[in-house]
Short mmCIF file of C-alpha atoms in Angstrom, two decimals:
data_model
loop_
_atom_site.label_atom_id
_atom_site.label_comp_id
_atom_site.label_asym_id
_atom_site.label_seq_id
_atom_site.Cartn_x
_atom_site.Cartn_y
_atom_site.Cartn_z
CA UNK A 7 -18.53 6.96 -36.49
CA UNK A 8 -14.77 6.36 -36.76
CA UNK A 9 -13.92 9.97 -35.43
CA UNK A 10 -16.14 8.96 -32.35
CA UNK A 11 -14.39 5.51 -31.97
CA UNK A 12 -11.06 7.34 -32.04
CA UNK A 13 -12.12 9.91 -29.25
CA UNK A 14 -13.56 7.23 -27.05
CA UNK A 15 -10.31 4.91 -27.77
CA UNK A 16 -8.38 8.32 -26.53
CA UNK A 17 -10.21 8.71 -23.44
CA UNK A 18 -10.25 5.25 -22.24
CA UNK A 19 -6.40 5.07 -22.76
CA UNK A 20 -5.76 8.21 -20.90
CA UNK A 21 -8.31 7.05 -18.05
CA UNK A 22 -6.58 3.64 -17.69
CA UNK A 23 -3.33 5.31 -17.76
CA UNK A 24 -4.22 7.56 -15.14
CA UNK A 25 -5.69 4.75 -12.82
CA UNK A 26 -2.41 3.09 -13.31
CA UNK A 27 -0.30 5.94 -12.17
CA UNK A 28 -2.78 6.78 -9.05
CA UNK A 29 -2.14 3.11 -7.79
CA UNK A 30 1.47 3.28 -8.03
CA UNK A 31 1.25 6.65 -6.27
CA UNK A 32 -0.90 4.99 -3.65
CA UNK A 33 1.54 2.15 -3.05
CA UNK A 34 4.54 4.55 -2.79
CA UNK A 35 2.44 6.59 -0.10
CA UNK A 36 2.00 3.23 1.53
CA UNK A 37 5.68 2.43 1.77
CA UNK A 38 6.44 6.28 3.09
CA UNK A 39 3.99 5.78 5.76
CA UNK A 40 5.16 2.39 6.83
CA UNK A 41 8.56 3.67 6.76
CA UNK A 42 7.88 6.51 9.00
CA UNK A 43 5.81 4.23 11.41
CA UNK A 44 9.15 2.05 11.60
CA UNK A 45 11.44 5.01 12.01
CA UNK A 46 9.18 6.55 14.77
CA UNK A 47 8.72 3.23 16.32
CA UNK A 48 12.28 2.34 16.58
CA UNK A 49 13.51 5.80 17.72
CA UNK A 50 10.88 5.73 20.39
CA UNK A 51 12.23 2.29 21.75
CA UNK A 52 15.59 3.38 22.00
CA UNK A 53 14.32 6.63 23.78
CA UNK A 54 13.01 4.34 26.76
CA UNK A 55 16.67 3.10 27.15
CA UNK A 56 18.99 4.34 30.23
CA UNK A 57 22.37 5.67 29.58
CA UNK A 58 24.19 2.44 30.15
CA UNK A 59 21.76 0.50 27.79
CA UNK A 60 23.22 3.03 25.28
CA UNK A 61 26.66 2.67 26.04
CA UNK A 62 26.30 -1.20 26.02
CA UNK A 63 24.76 -1.27 22.82
CA UNK A 64 27.61 1.11 21.41
CA UNK A 65 30.08 -0.76 22.99
CA UNK A 66 28.57 -4.07 21.36
CA UNK A 67 28.03 -2.96 18.03
CA UNK A 68 31.49 -0.86 17.79
CA UNK A 69 29.40 2.42 16.64
CA UNK A 70 28.28 0.69 13.38
CA UNK A 71 24.89 0.16 12.08
CA UNK A 72 23.09 -3.30 13.59
CA UNK A 73 20.21 -4.87 11.91
CA UNK A 74 16.93 -4.83 14.14
CA UNK A 75 14.58 -7.75 13.79
CA UNK A 76 10.90 -6.03 13.39
CA UNK A 77 8.60 -7.98 15.38
CA UNK A 78 4.54 -8.29 16.05
CA UNK A 79 1.86 -8.56 13.19
CA UNK A 80 4.06 -5.95 10.91
CA UNK A 81 6.65 -8.39 10.52
CA UNK A 82 4.43 -11.10 9.77
CA UNK A 83 2.66 -8.98 6.81
CA UNK A 84 5.53 -6.83 5.45
CA UNK A 85 8.79 -8.12 7.38
CA UNK A 86 10.43 -9.25 4.18
CA UNK A 87 10.02 -5.78 2.30
CA UNK A 88 11.71 -3.56 4.84
CA UNK A 89 15.15 -3.95 6.60
CA UNK A 90 15.55 -1.77 9.57
CA UNK A 91 18.91 -0.73 11.07
CA UNK A 92 20.14 1.22 14.21
CA UNK A 93 23.27 2.83 15.41
CA UNK A 94 24.17 4.61 18.68
CA UNK A 95 27.38 6.57 18.29
CA UNK A 96 29.03 9.67 20.19
CA UNK A 97 27.76 12.91 19.16
CA UNK A 98 30.57 15.21 17.19
CA UNK A 99 30.19 19.00 17.06
CA UNK A 100 30.53 20.97 14.27
CA UNK A 101 34.35 20.88 14.54
CA UNK A 102 34.23 16.75 14.61
CA UNK A 103 34.93 16.82 18.70
CA UNK A 104 33.08 14.40 20.57
CA UNK A 105 30.41 16.09 22.81
CA UNK A 106 30.71 14.71 26.35
CA UNK A 107 27.50 13.20 27.60
CA UNK A 108 25.72 13.07 24.41
CA UNK A 109 24.95 10.39 21.86
CA UNK A 110 23.46 10.42 18.30
CA UNK A 111 20.90 7.85 17.64
CA UNK A 112 20.31 6.80 13.72
CA UNK A 113 17.60 4.73 12.76
CA UNK A 114 17.59 3.77 8.65
CA UNK A 115 14.93 1.73 6.66
CA UNK A 116 15.60 0.23 3.33
CA UNK A 117 13.04 -1.36 1.07
CA UNK A 118 12.57 -2.40 -2.62
CA UNK A 119 9.37 -0.59 -4.36
CA UNK A 120 7.16 -2.56 -6.70
CA UNK A 121 9.46 -1.03 -9.71
CA UNK A 122 12.42 -2.64 -8.33
CA UNK A 123 13.77 0.52 -7.00
CA UNK A 124 15.80 0.30 -3.52
CA UNK A 125 14.73 3.23 -1.39
CA UNK A 126 16.61 4.48 1.92
CA UNK A 127 14.97 6.95 4.70
CA UNK A 128 16.70 7.38 8.05
CA UNK A 129 16.16 9.42 11.12
CA UNK A 130 18.21 10.69 13.93
CA UNK A 131 17.86 12.27 17.31
CA UNK A 132 20.30 13.25 20.19
CA UNK A 133 20.23 11.62 23.44
CA UNK A 134 21.72 13.50 26.47
CA UNK A 135 22.99 12.10 29.52
CA UNK A 136 20.80 12.81 32.47
CA UNK A 137 18.13 14.29 30.25
CA UNK A 138 14.40 13.80 30.21
CA UNK A 139 14.63 10.20 30.02
CA UNK A 140 16.47 10.02 33.39
CA UNK A 141 14.46 12.94 35.03
CA UNK A 142 11.21 10.93 34.62
CA UNK A 143 12.47 7.50 35.48
CA UNK A 144 14.38 8.74 38.59
CA UNK A 145 11.72 10.95 39.97
CA UNK A 146 8.93 8.57 40.50
#
């Protein structure tokens, strides 16, 4: 009887530990999914700007990161957990020289997980003057 109770105890302990770990992993996955959505949304928003909007934003921020206020239902539900920043700066080549007619857009999201760890993810893209954006918006 004692051996059976010990075996059941070990199995139950392992099952609860596994369930707890699964819930932690699920929360981490949710965070990464939300962060990916924020990054994509912010990059797509900036891609709709024209060249003068990018230059104005860069001049106003001095090429530094600027905190973005997330909006909509997402902000109501999760806004206090995630901090989003974006930056527009001149693109540099591998030698550190400014590439004419190109900007680099960087979006960074910071959040604190349930275990108290601060996490950061970022995404970047290049924007070219007279590129695809201008083609679509000027041709119609």
